[in-house]
XYZ file of C-alpha atoms in Angstrom:
701
model
C 0.000 0.000 0.000
C 1.313 3.422 -0.963
C 1.817 6.239 1.510
C -0.859 8.832 0.755
C -1.992 12.300 1.744
C -5.367 13.928 1.046
C -5.374 17.700 0.476
C -8.777 19.291 0.953
C -10.571 22.507 1.832
C -14.094 23.641 2.676
C -14.197 26.545 0.215
C -13.009 27.584 -3.205
C -9.946 29.632 -4.126
C -7.951 28.201 -1.220
C -4.788 27.429 -3.195
C -4.763 23.643 -2.831
C -2.696 23.358 -6.015
C 0.198 25.304 -4.445
C 0.195 23.033 -1.406
C -0.195 19.899 -3.549
C 2.719 20.917 -5.750
C 4.899 21.619 -2.727
C 4.114 18.259 -1.121
C 4.608 16.452 -4.441
C 7.987 18.146 -4.828
C 9.018 17.196 -1.279
C 7.894 13.576 -1.754
C 9.663 13.042 -5.040
C 12.967 13.936 -3.396
C 12.541 11.058 -0.963
C 10.375 8.440 -2.675
C 10.380 6.898 -6.122
C 7.127 6.490 -8.069
C 5.053 9.326 -6.621
C 1.559 9.496 -8.100
C -1.267 12.049 -8.067
C -5.007 11.430 -7.888
C -8.021 13.689 -8.396
C -11.128 11.918 -6.980
C -13.667 14.495 -8.247
C -13.325 16.588 -11.392
C -15.716 18.781 -13.316
C -16.056 16.765 -16.485
C -15.049 13.564 -18.246
C -14.404 15.570 -21.425
C -12.772 18.796 -20.163
C -9.343 18.084 -18.657
C -8.679 19.166 -15.077
C -5.969 21.846 -15.051
C -4.861 21.044 -11.461
C -4.271 17.401 -12.331
C -2.471 18.364 -15.535
C -0.244 20.715 -13.538
C 0.774 17.952 -11.146
C 1.176 15.279 -13.819
C 3.378 17.636 -15.803
C 5.862 17.593 -12.937
C 5.527 13.962 -11.977
C 7.807 11.015 -12.773
C 5.215 8.212 -12.759
C 4.128 6.890 -16.115
C 0.402 7.149 -15.440
C -2.226 8.363 -17.872
C -4.573 11.236 -17.087
C -7.495 8.786 -17.033
C -5.805 6.554 -14.449
C -5.493 9.524 -12.075
C -9.127 10.660 -12.096
C -12.150 9.357 -10.247
C -15.657 10.685 -10.971
C -17.389 13.957 -11.865
C -19.726 16.169 -9.838
C -22.613 14.796 -11.895
C -21.676 11.258 -10.861
C -21.700 12.288 -7.187
C -25.093 13.979 -7.547
C -26.572 10.950 -9.302
C -25.458 8.386 -6.715
C -22.980 9.445 -4.026
C -22.419 5.928 -2.673
C -21.750 4.465 -6.100
C -19.434 7.399 -6.923
C -17.490 6.726 -3.727
C -17.114 3.054 -4.637
C -15.775 3.980 -8.101
C -13.322 6.475 -6.561
C -11.952 3.877 -4.144
C -11.687 1.253 -6.899
C -9.831 3.615 -9.273
C -7.572 4.862 -6.500
C -6.577 1.319 -5.508
C -5.786 0.496 -9.131
C -3.392 3.436 -9.547
C -2.017 3.137 -5.997
C -0.520 -0.267 -6.851
C 1.839 1.466 -9.279
C 3.100 4.030 -6.745
C 4.975 4.250 -3.471
C 3.329 7.539 -2.488
C 0.236 9.378 -3.726
C -0.835 13.013 -3.427
C -4.642 13.237 -3.542
C -6.248 16.596 -4.312
C -9.849 17.056 -3.198
C -12.605 18.891 -5.059
C -12.555 22.601 -5.888
C -15.717 23.721 -4.087
C -17.125 25.296 -7.187
C -20.214 23.098 -6.887
C -22.319 25.983 -5.638
C -25.029 25.180 -3.159
C -23.777 21.752 -2.131
C -23.185 21.837 1.620
C -22.142 18.195 1.701
C -19.062 18.649 -0.506
C -16.599 18.913 2.406
C -18.148 15.884 4.077
C -17.872 13.842 0.892
C -14.158 14.671 0.600
C -13.712 13.496 4.197
C -15.548 10.239 3.389
C -13.192 9.630 0.476
C -10.151 10.191 2.685
C -11.529 7.831 5.351
C -12.317 5.091 2.843
C -8.896 5.089 1.222
C -7.104 5.529 4.539
C -5.352 8.772 3.636
C -4.404 11.325 6.323
C -5.784 14.799 5.611
C -4.154 18.198 5.234
C -6.677 21.031 5.364
C -5.990 24.126 3.268
C -7.819 27.293 4.303
C -7.574 30.596 2.482
C -6.448 33.782 4.153
C -8.703 35.772 1.783
C -12.424 36.365 2.205
C -14.357 34.742 -0.689
C -17.536 36.597 0.322
C -15.821 39.953 -0.068
C -14.590 39.342 -3.594
C -15.395 41.937 -6.202
C -14.788 39.604 -9.094
C -11.406 37.976 -9.399
C -9.446 35.880 -6.932
C -7.006 38.719 -6.628
C -9.781 41.029 -5.499
C -10.538 39.063 -2.326
C -9.861 41.121 0.784
C -7.805 39.723 3.704
C -9.636 37.551 6.197
C -9.132 38.198 9.941
C -7.301 35.493 11.870
C -10.429 34.798 13.938
C -12.402 34.014 10.763
C -9.646 31.694 9.523
C -9.751 29.772 12.800
C -13.537 29.409 12.632
C -13.177 27.822 9.199
C -10.425 25.541 10.497
C -12.583 24.434 13.461
C -15.489 23.652 11.156
C -13.229 21.724 8.772
C -11.644 19.604 11.474
C -15.033 18.799 12.970
C -16.391 17.699 9.569
C -13.330 15.570 8.811
C -13.395 13.794 12.170
C -17.134 13.192 11.966
C -16.472 11.138 8.828
C -13.747 9.168 10.653
C -10.892 10.671 8.632
C -7.626 11.710 10.299
C -6.384 15.297 9.958
C -2.623 15.690 10.368
C -2.093 19.309 9.386
C -3.596 22.682 8.509
C -2.039 25.130 6.067
C -3.395 28.660 5.797
C -2.677 29.840 2.257
C -2.718 33.385 0.846
C -2.331 34.834 4.350
C -1.620 38.457 5.118
C 2.054 38.836 6.166
C 1.007 40.634 9.344
C -1.196 37.679 10.366
C 1.267 35.009 9.316
C 2.521 33.919 12.744
C -0.723 34.656 14.592
C -2.612 32.223 12.362
C -0.125 29.404 13.023
C -0.289 29.939 16.785
C -4.086 29.924 16.801
C -4.215 26.680 14.762
C -1.845 24.961 17.193
C -3.965 26.249 20.079
C -6.863 24.256 18.624
C -4.825 21.047 18.443
C -1.126 20.928 19.271
C -0.790 17.530 17.573
C -1.466 19.068 14.166
C 1.191 20.392 11.858
C 0.441 24.070 11.164
C 1.855 26.502 8.604
C 0.906 29.713 6.868
C 1.846 30.740 3.329
C 1.732 34.449 2.560
C -0.221 35.984 -0.294
C 1.574 36.498 -3.624
C -0.300 38.562 -6.219
C 1.545 36.932 -9.084
C 0.023 33.497 -8.398
C -3.519 34.796 -8.810
C -2.850 37.049 -11.790
C -4.601 35.993 -15.023
C -2.675 35.600 -18.253
C -3.249 37.966 -21.151
C -4.832 35.054 -23.006
C -7.318 34.600 -20.147
C -8.100 38.315 -20.172
C -8.612 38.225 -23.938
C -11.120 35.390 -23.564
C -12.922 37.249 -20.758
C -13.540 40.304 -22.954
C -14.263 38.220 -26.073
C -11.319 39.989 -27.645
C -9.647 39.654 -31.016
C -5.875 39.290 -31.194
C -4.720 41.991 -33.602
C -0.938 41.720 -33.506
C 2.091 40.933 -31.351
C 3.897 37.764 -30.254
C 1.519 34.881 -29.571
C 3.802 33.472 -26.841
C 3.412 36.715 -24.859
C -0.300 36.033 -24.477
C 0.781 33.605 -21.743
C 2.390 36.411 -19.750
C 0.528 37.322 -16.552
C -1.326 40.642 -16.432
C -0.429 41.966 -12.986
C -3.002 44.747 -13.077
C -5.214 46.837 -15.309
C -5.361 50.561 -16.028
C -7.836 52.548 -18.099
C -5.949 54.953 -20.336
C -8.680 57.438 -21.141
C -7.096 60.567 -19.703
C -4.538 62.875 -21.334
C -1.414 61.319 -22.838
C 0.793 62.847 -20.143
C -1.290 61.342 -17.369
C -1.516 57.960 -19.069
C 2.244 57.447 -19.461
C 2.862 58.730 -15.925
C 0.664 55.950 -14.539
C 2.031 52.993 -16.506
C 3.105 50.046 -14.342
C 5.220 46.928 -14.993
C 3.148 44.040 -16.321
C -0.134 45.946 -16.539
C -2.762 45.577 -19.263
C -3.743 49.028 -20.531
C -7.299 49.658 -21.682
C -7.512 52.429 -24.322
C -10.494 53.629 -26.363
C -9.973 52.359 -29.885
C -10.452 55.839 -31.362
C -7.749 57.448 -29.198
C -4.926 57.326 -31.746
C -2.771 59.665 -29.656
C -3.060 57.499 -26.550
C -2.415 54.275 -28.470
C 0.778 55.597 -30.047
C 1.944 57.136 -26.758
C 1.525 53.864 -24.846
C 3.235 51.797 -27.552
C 6.127 54.263 -27.673
C 6.425 54.214 -23.862
C 6.463 50.412 -23.823
C 9.215 50.409 -26.440
C 11.232 53.006 -24.510
C 13.928 51.957 -22.063
C 12.641 54.598 -19.631
C 9.176 53.112 -19.087
C 7.801 49.815 -17.755
C 7.220 46.743 -19.899
C 3.493 46.234 -20.416
C 1.579 42.963 -20.626
C -0.898 44.054 -23.319
C -2.820 46.924 -24.878
C -6.574 46.421 -25.073
C -8.507 48.652 -27.481
C -12.151 48.849 -26.443
C -15.244 50.215 -28.110
C -15.000 48.155 -31.299
C -13.517 51.006 -33.357
C -11.693 49.889 -36.527
C -8.042 50.869 -36.868
C -7.072 52.958 -39.866
C -4.441 51.725 -42.298
C -2.215 54.665 -41.344
C -2.411 53.787 -37.640
C -1.678 50.127 -38.337
C 1.350 51.185 -40.393
C 2.597 53.351 -37.546
C 2.030 50.570 -35.018
C 3.984 48.060 -37.080
C 7.021 50.314 -36.966
C 6.919 50.864 -33.218
C 6.644 47.432 -31.685
C 6.009 43.964 -33.006
C 5.982 41.908 -29.762
C 3.468 43.549 -27.417
C 0.024 41.870 -27.685
C -2.655 44.250 -28.948
C -6.240 43.113 -28.478
C -9.513 44.570 -29.653
C -12.912 44.208 -27.970
C -16.380 45.518 -28.745
C -17.066 46.116 -25.047
C -17.408 49.694 -23.785
C -15.387 51.053 -20.848
C -17.571 49.695 -18.045
C -18.035 46.259 -19.631
C -14.356 45.903 -20.486
C -13.179 46.814 -16.990
C -15.800 44.566 -15.379
C -14.752 41.525 -17.421
C -11.004 42.140 -17.052
C -11.289 42.447 -13.258
C -13.386 39.298 -13.135
C -10.828 37.294 -15.169
C -9.677 34.405 -13.027
C -5.994 33.632 -12.887
C -5.116 30.034 -12.326
C -2.032 28.019 -11.626
C -1.471 25.965 -14.801
C 1.265 23.677 -16.098
C 2.484 26.094 -18.766
C 3.547 28.866 -16.353
C 7.097 28.148 -15.225
C 7.272 31.361 -13.204
C 4.111 30.475 -11.264
C 5.500 26.999 -10.698
C 8.772 28.414 -9.379
C 7.004 31.041 -7.269
C 4.650 28.491 -5.712
C 7.505 26.161 -4.804
C 9.525 29.010 -3.386
C 6.609 30.121 -1.182
C 5.951 26.557 -0.032
C 9.587 25.894 0.866
C 9.892 29.179 2.734
C 6.763 28.552 4.800
C 6.310 24.798 5.202
C 8.655 22.406 7.010
C 8.302 19.479 4.625
C 10.236 17.110 6.905
C 7.816 17.700 9.770
C 4.770 17.289 7.571
C 6.049 14.134 5.868
C 7.021 12.614 9.211
C 3.313 12.591 10.078
C 2.736 10.543 6.919
C 5.394 8.029 7.995
C 7.279 8.552 4.728
C 10.356 6.348 4.525
C 13.121 7.357 2.148
C 13.837 4.799 -0.573
C 17.230 3.463 -1.635
C 16.190 3.819 -5.268
C 17.361 6.981 -7.042
C 15.104 8.166 -9.873
C 16.070 10.953 -12.312
C 13.763 13.414 -10.540
C 15.164 12.448 -7.132
C 18.684 12.957 -8.423
C 17.831 16.330 -9.957
C 16.197 17.421 -6.710
C 19.307 16.375 -4.791
C 21.426 18.434 -7.196
C 19.347 21.545 -6.490
C 19.495 20.987 -2.741
C 23.235 20.364 -2.766
C 23.959 23.386 -4.968
C 21.773 25.673 -2.870
C 23.328 24.537 0.408
C 26.506 26.498 -0.357
C 25.590 28.950 -3.091
C 28.146 29.698 -5.761
C 28.311 32.303 -8.495
C 27.908 30.973 -12.060
C 28.364 33.020 -15.241
C 26.210 32.257 -18.296
C 27.736 33.933 -21.384
C 24.717 33.423 -23.659
C 22.375 35.863 -21.932
C 20.503 36.731 -25.141
C 19.079 33.211 -25.484
C 15.511 32.764 -24.165
C 16.370 29.332 -22.732
C 19.153 30.865 -20.671
C 16.839 33.637 -19.423
C 14.143 31.112 -18.462
C 16.673 28.876 -16.705
C 18.069 31.891 -14.858
C 14.625 32.802 -13.517
C 14.124 29.269 -12.192
C 17.625 29.009 -10.711
C 17.156 32.297 -8.870
C 13.664 31.397 -7.673
C 14.914 28.068 -6.299
C 17.975 29.725 -4.763
C 20.329 27.299 -6.534
C 23.102 29.758 -7.450
C 23.924 33.409 -7.970
C 23.866 34.171 -11.692
C 25.680 36.598 -13.979
C 24.488 36.894 -17.568
C 26.649 38.318 -20.330
C 25.069 40.622 -22.893
C 23.231 43.899 -23.299
C 21.575 44.533 -19.937
C 18.681 46.606 -21.251
C 17.808 44.053 -23.940
C 18.113 41.044 -21.615
C 15.998 42.553 -18.846
C 13.438 43.817 -21.365
C 13.152 40.330 -22.849
C 12.754 38.819 -19.383
C 9.933 41.279 -18.688
C 8.264 40.398 -21.999
C 8.395 36.719 -21.039
C 6.986 37.497 -17.591
C 10.160 36.299 -15.857
C 11.819 37.701 -12.755
C 15.604 37.936 -13.122
C 15.958 41.075 -11.031
C 18.534 39.478 -8.720
C 20.759 38.387 -11.627
C 23.782 40.458 -12.547
C 24.091 41.413 -16.216
C 27.481 42.456 -17.612
C 28.422 43.557 -21.100
C 31.338 41.551 -22.533
C 32.517 44.872 -23.931
C 32.753 46.602 -20.576
C 35.938 48.654 -21.119
C 37.342 48.247 -17.604
C 36.853 44.494 -17.508
C 38.044 44.021 -21.087
C 41.260 45.847 -20.256
C 41.770 43.885 -17.044
C 41.092 40.574 -18.789
C 43.303 41.483 -21.762
C 46.232 42.251 -19.468
C 45.837 38.893 -17.718
C 45.310 36.944 -20.953
C 48.435 38.435 -22.545
C 50.410 37.210 -19.509
C 48.838 33.741 -19.535
C 49.448 33.355 -23.280
C 52.757 35.198 -23.463
C 54.477 31.997 -24.595
C 52.276 32.140 -27.695
C 53.295 35.710 -28.460
C 49.834 37.211 -27.784
C 49.988 41.014 -27.803
C 47.792 43.218 -25.633
C 45.931 44.398 -28.763
C 45.156 40.829 -29.809
C 44.212 39.975 -26.242
C 41.575 42.740 -26.182
C 39.873 41.204 -29.223
C 40.046 37.687 -27.789
C 38.600 38.446 -24.346
C 35.651 40.354 -25.845
C 34.351 36.996 -27.042
C 31.717 35.840 -24.551
C 33.330 32.436 -23.927
C 36.718 33.972 -23.197
C 35.137 36.787 -21.174
C 33.231 34.304 -18.996
C 36.291 32.088 -18.587
C 38.364 35.078 -17.491
C 35.719 35.865 -14.864
C 36.155 32.361 -13.463
C 39.944 32.518 -13.710
C 40.122 35.794 -11.778
C 37.554 34.781 -9.148
C 34.741 37.054 -10.356
C 32.643 33.912 -10.812
C 32.991 30.385 -9.449
C 32.083 28.558 -12.639
C 30.818 28.940 -16.201
C 28.171 27.183 -18.281
C 27.923 27.826 -22.018
C 27.284 26.070 -25.322
C 23.551 26.668 -25.920
C 24.442 28.697 -29.010
C 28.173 27.932 -29.331
C 30.115 24.827 -30.256
C 31.777 22.619 -27.674
C 35.195 23.736 -28.896
C 34.223 27.400 -28.546
C 33.087 26.763 -24.968
C 35.915 24.643 -23.588
C 38.968 25.908 -25.500
C 39.291 29.044 -23.328
C 39.260 26.800 -20.256
C 42.145 24.743 -21.622
C 44.111 27.911 -22.380
C 43.386 29.954 -19.251
C 42.183 27.815 -16.333
C 44.164 24.678 -17.236
C 44.186 21.362 -15.429
C 43.969 20.762 -11.690
C 47.122 19.644 -9.848
C 47.928 15.986 -10.477
C 45.670 15.752 -13.549
C 47.186 15.405 -16.996
C 44.058 15.565 -19.119
C 40.675 17.289 -19.151
C 37.904 14.780 -19.767
C 34.170 14.446 -19.397
C 31.484 12.224 -17.954
C 27.754 11.873 -18.385
C 25.577 11.270 -15.347
C 23.226 8.603 -16.674
C 19.971 8.683 -14.724
C 18.258 5.321 -15.220
C 14.864 4.424 -13.785
C 16.261 3.374 -10.400
C 19.907 4.487 -10.184
C 22.518 6.904 -11.498
C 25.649 5.745 -13.322
C 28.719 7.635 -14.498
C 30.008 7.197 -18.085
C 33.347 8.601 -19.237
C 34.908 9.824 -21.438
C 32.127 10.431 -23.931
C 32.873 13.897 -25.282
C 36.481 15.132 -25.111
C 39.464 12.739 -25.446
C 39.388 10.766 -28.738
C 41.946 8.038 -28.031
C 43.435 8.246 -24.541
C 46.711 6.562 -23.619
C 46.925 4.227 -20.630
C 48.037 7.113 -18.419
C 45.258 9.381 -19.707
C 42.701 6.587 -19.299
C 43.797 6.172 -15.683
C 43.414 9.939 -15.178
C 39.919 9.812 -16.663
C 38.971 6.930 -14.362
C 40.291 8.673 -11.240
C 38.572 11.945 -12.160
C 35.323 10.103 -12.929
C 35.421 8.261 -9.604
C 35.940 11.574 -7.809
C 33.042 13.097 -9.767
C 30.802 10.170 -8.819
C 31.672 10.565 -5.146
C 31.040 14.332 -5.353
C 27.475 13.635 -6.501
C 26.682 10.986 -3.923
C 27.430 7.928 -6.065
C 29.651 5.269 -4.455
C 32.444 4.806 -7.033
C 32.983 1.276 -8.286
C 35.047 1.676 -11.417
C 34.804 -0.647 -14.424
C 37.553 -0.257 -17.049
C 35.706 -1.439 -20.147
C 37.060 -3.482 -23.017
C 35.993 -6.159 -25.481
C 37.278 -8.871 -23.096
C 37.034 -9.668 -19.395
C 39.998 -10.459 -17.154
C 42.804 -12.317 -18.901
C 40.693 -13.707 -21.735
C 41.743 -11.177 -24.371
C 45.036 -10.045 -25.850
C 46.045 -7.174 -28.076
C 47.062 -3.528 -28.019
C 43.609 -2.202 -27.110
C 42.959 -4.535 -24.211
C 46.544 -4.149 -22.957
C 45.958 -0.391 -22.791
C 42.962 -0.944 -20.519
C 44.852 -3.483 -18.415
C 47.732 -1.033 -17.860
C 45.313 1.812 -17.068
C 43.651 -0.391 -14.444
C 47.031 -1.080 -12.841
C 47.799 2.648 -12.704
C 44.455 3.448 -11.066
C 45.060 0.812 -8.375
C 48.540 2.149 -7.797
C 47.521 5.816 -7.574
C 44.134 5.451 -5.851
C 43.897 2.231 -3.865
C 40.822 3.652 -2.121
C 38.763 3.397 -5.343
C 37.495 -0.128 -6.146
C 38.441 -0.762 -9.780
C 38.301 -3.734 -12.121
C 39.490 -4.180 -15.671
C 39.427 -5.126 -18.373
C 35.681 -5.824 -18.176
C 33.036 -6.298 -20.803
C 29.974 -4.125 -20.288
C 27.676 -7.014 -19.384
C 30.163 -8.338 -16.850
C 30.422 -4.877 -15.321
C 26.681 -4.215 -15.090
C 24.883 -7.536 -14.697
C 25.433 -9.606 -11.503
C 24.507 -12.922 -13.158
C 27.109 -12.428 -15.905
C 29.700 -11.241 -13.394
C 29.169 -14.408 -11.368
C 30.249 -16.464 -14.362
C 33.039 -14.275 -15.760
C 34.563 -12.682 -12.639
C 32.915 -14.135 -9.533
C 35.247 -12.712 -6.874
C 35.260 -9.077 -8.004
C 33.866 -6.287 -5.796
C 33.157 -4.257 -8.960
C 31.915 -6.713 -11.579
C 28.114 -6.779 -11.774
C 27.693 -3.717 -9.540
C 29.831 -1.075 -11.283
C 28.708 2.539 -10.984
C 31.498 4.215 -12.988
C 32.038 2.973 -16.551
C 35.260 4.031 -18.284
C 35.297 3.498 -22.036
C 38.550 2.807 -23.908
C 38.006 5.591 -26.461
C 35.648 8.388 -27.435
C 34.036 6.424 -30.256
C 32.908 3.703 -27.863
C 31.886 6.077 -25.081
C 29.852 8.471 -27.189
C 28.079 5.675 -29.047
C 27.246 3.781 -25.862
C 25.867 6.706 -23.868
C 23.583 7.702 -26.747
C 22.429 4.103 -27.227
C 21.564 3.753 -23.526
C 19.938 7.192 -23.484
C 17.608 6.317 -26.349
C 16.962 2.616 -25.791
C 16.637 2.671 -21.996
C 15.006 6.105 -21.742
C 17.819 7.355 -19.502
C 18.236 11.038 -18.684
C 21.802 11.939 -19.700
C 23.129 14.925 -17.738
C 26.293 16.320 -19.235
C 28.850 16.370 -20.543
C 30.343 17.275 -17.157
C 33.913 18.445 -17.657
C 36.442 17.209 -15.123
C 40.105 17.888 -14.614
C 40.032 21.698 -14.921
C 41.267 23.694 -11.936
C 37.917 25.541 -11.887
C 34.594 24.312 -13.305
C 33.507 25.060 -16.864
C 30.734 23.017 -18.463
C 29.364 22.695 -21.962
C 25.742 22.573 -23.105
C 24.323 20.933 -26.179
C 23.012 23.453 -28.689
C 19.721 21.611 -28.373
C 19.741 22.004 -24.598
C 16.387 22.417 -22.891
C 15.763 24.755 -19.975
C 15.852 21.684 -17.716
C 19.278 20.710 -19.134
C 20.628 24.190 -18.413
C 19.308 24.170 -14.850
C 20.867 20.770 -14.151
C 24.217 21.772 -15.639
C 24.351 24.982 -13.617
C 23.589 23.002 -10.442
C 26.376 20.536 -11.278
C 28.805 23.366 -11.965
C 27.909 25.002 -8.653
C 28.557 21.730 -6.804
C 31.903 21.331 -8.554
C 32.771 24.886 -7.489
C 32.052 23.998 -3.854
C 34.962 21.558 -3.966
C 37.280 23.593 -6.199
């Protein structure tokens, strides 16, 4: 039976999805195969956005249908039968998981006073302990949107909590915690104390209000006003509109009141106001807007459209037939929701949860036992935790790439590392604003900064003096972003560098070879891939750098790879791979591996190593028992050292594709300070992982 937790509330707009995401994130760091279940959804045909959000960040191969129970209509038709179906479907999916996060209904079923009781019955029948989520906002005082809900006094919050606990216990379910979400900062601690006063055995926490989480996207606003998308970048329709302003006053007063991330409502016949707002948005001296909404249904003249096309081509411009009152009413009423496609909301929610909720305490009440299995998500989580435990400063030279900007926002939100981006600061920050990303705490430096260029050129001319590099040539060289970033690391202005999203591997790592050079006792810079299989993480090397290493170089690669494995929590058991096992093979290639194995044993007797070994003898215990029965490495190897680049690169890609492994890397090893390369096809997730790895390497540098 899986460990489970039931997250419920007694009212709508409580923020259960934030709490569910936080608990899911905490569980997946400790348990493999974490599932999610939604016992009641609105429809069998319309997909549930909360469930999609959680499944999008889950590592269990379950279909949407497997994770849903019944609809509201099913409950109304026959509550007992609906409950039986829910329990049956839950048990079916539970068998595939070690832990399950269950998210109760949304309390949008107006006029059904039994909804909270039915959620409690579900929890009791599946044996799941309950966490109650109560909102710190007053739903009765709302003027339209979630964001418009006024704060709720602590006494009112406690009354709701009392009622919830009573209902849950009356249905024989077991509450283990209460989380007040969207609380006023001034009431934060008072709410927790009052909850514990009710029942000191409960876990209690309070998460403060964050306006961004309840802000609707521009696309949502457009739908609310039945608008028509006139022009702009379609991807920016998914940016959150943090507020709304009616621009019907004089031009001077309009531009003076513009705010970052606002949607601006302008009468469609106010050509002067339209052009003024578009010009202000395009100007470096004014905030970046979320959208311009032209109301009244007035057609735009050809001349105005021509002018608009020359001012800005990204900002969404939307037209609606609604008049002022109708437009404002519908925009204010637009409901923001926490969906899977908003990375910033995801990051913000997790950040709020981690700051406010002691996950260890909460999970201890669920009797969660950490598993010995290491899934890719568990490993990635451990990387983030390890990197953030001793924050380092990482420079990303390709600051003009959207993937880098997105990764930066997530890294900063999760407090993984301090980040410096290279590029034009105004352009980078403007692009981040357009994408609705917060990179305000990142440093942005121009690679043409005259003071730094001169300082770096002086140092580079010294480092490369043996190559006859003049100061004039050095100035040109260090203005290149890869060299500029490497010089920052070399001179201690950053602890590590990650590049390669838009540059070749050679372009990224060559400056490191020239400037940073190898660590003491290391003769060669090499690489490994961290191969995240379904239940463990292996280390493969070298798969990216050294084409045909000598015995000495192969020994260096093995020692560096073993050290890398240990650095990332993998017990190193080193297999020196070849086409033969033990003494069965002869020839130049196998002799190279045999000699490399001897050198590793001689230099690092503390690292278990075996070689030559065939891959099956290194990885499969049954084969090892036949071919090398007395080896402490054969059959249980964690570090696989390939005899040449051809073999290593081919093998890691074959395993990646055929076994569905997540390949993190290449991770460079052997440099005195960390520099790592990205694939030009790198995803945002790849960049985040590589930065975390680089930060961890820097901790030991």
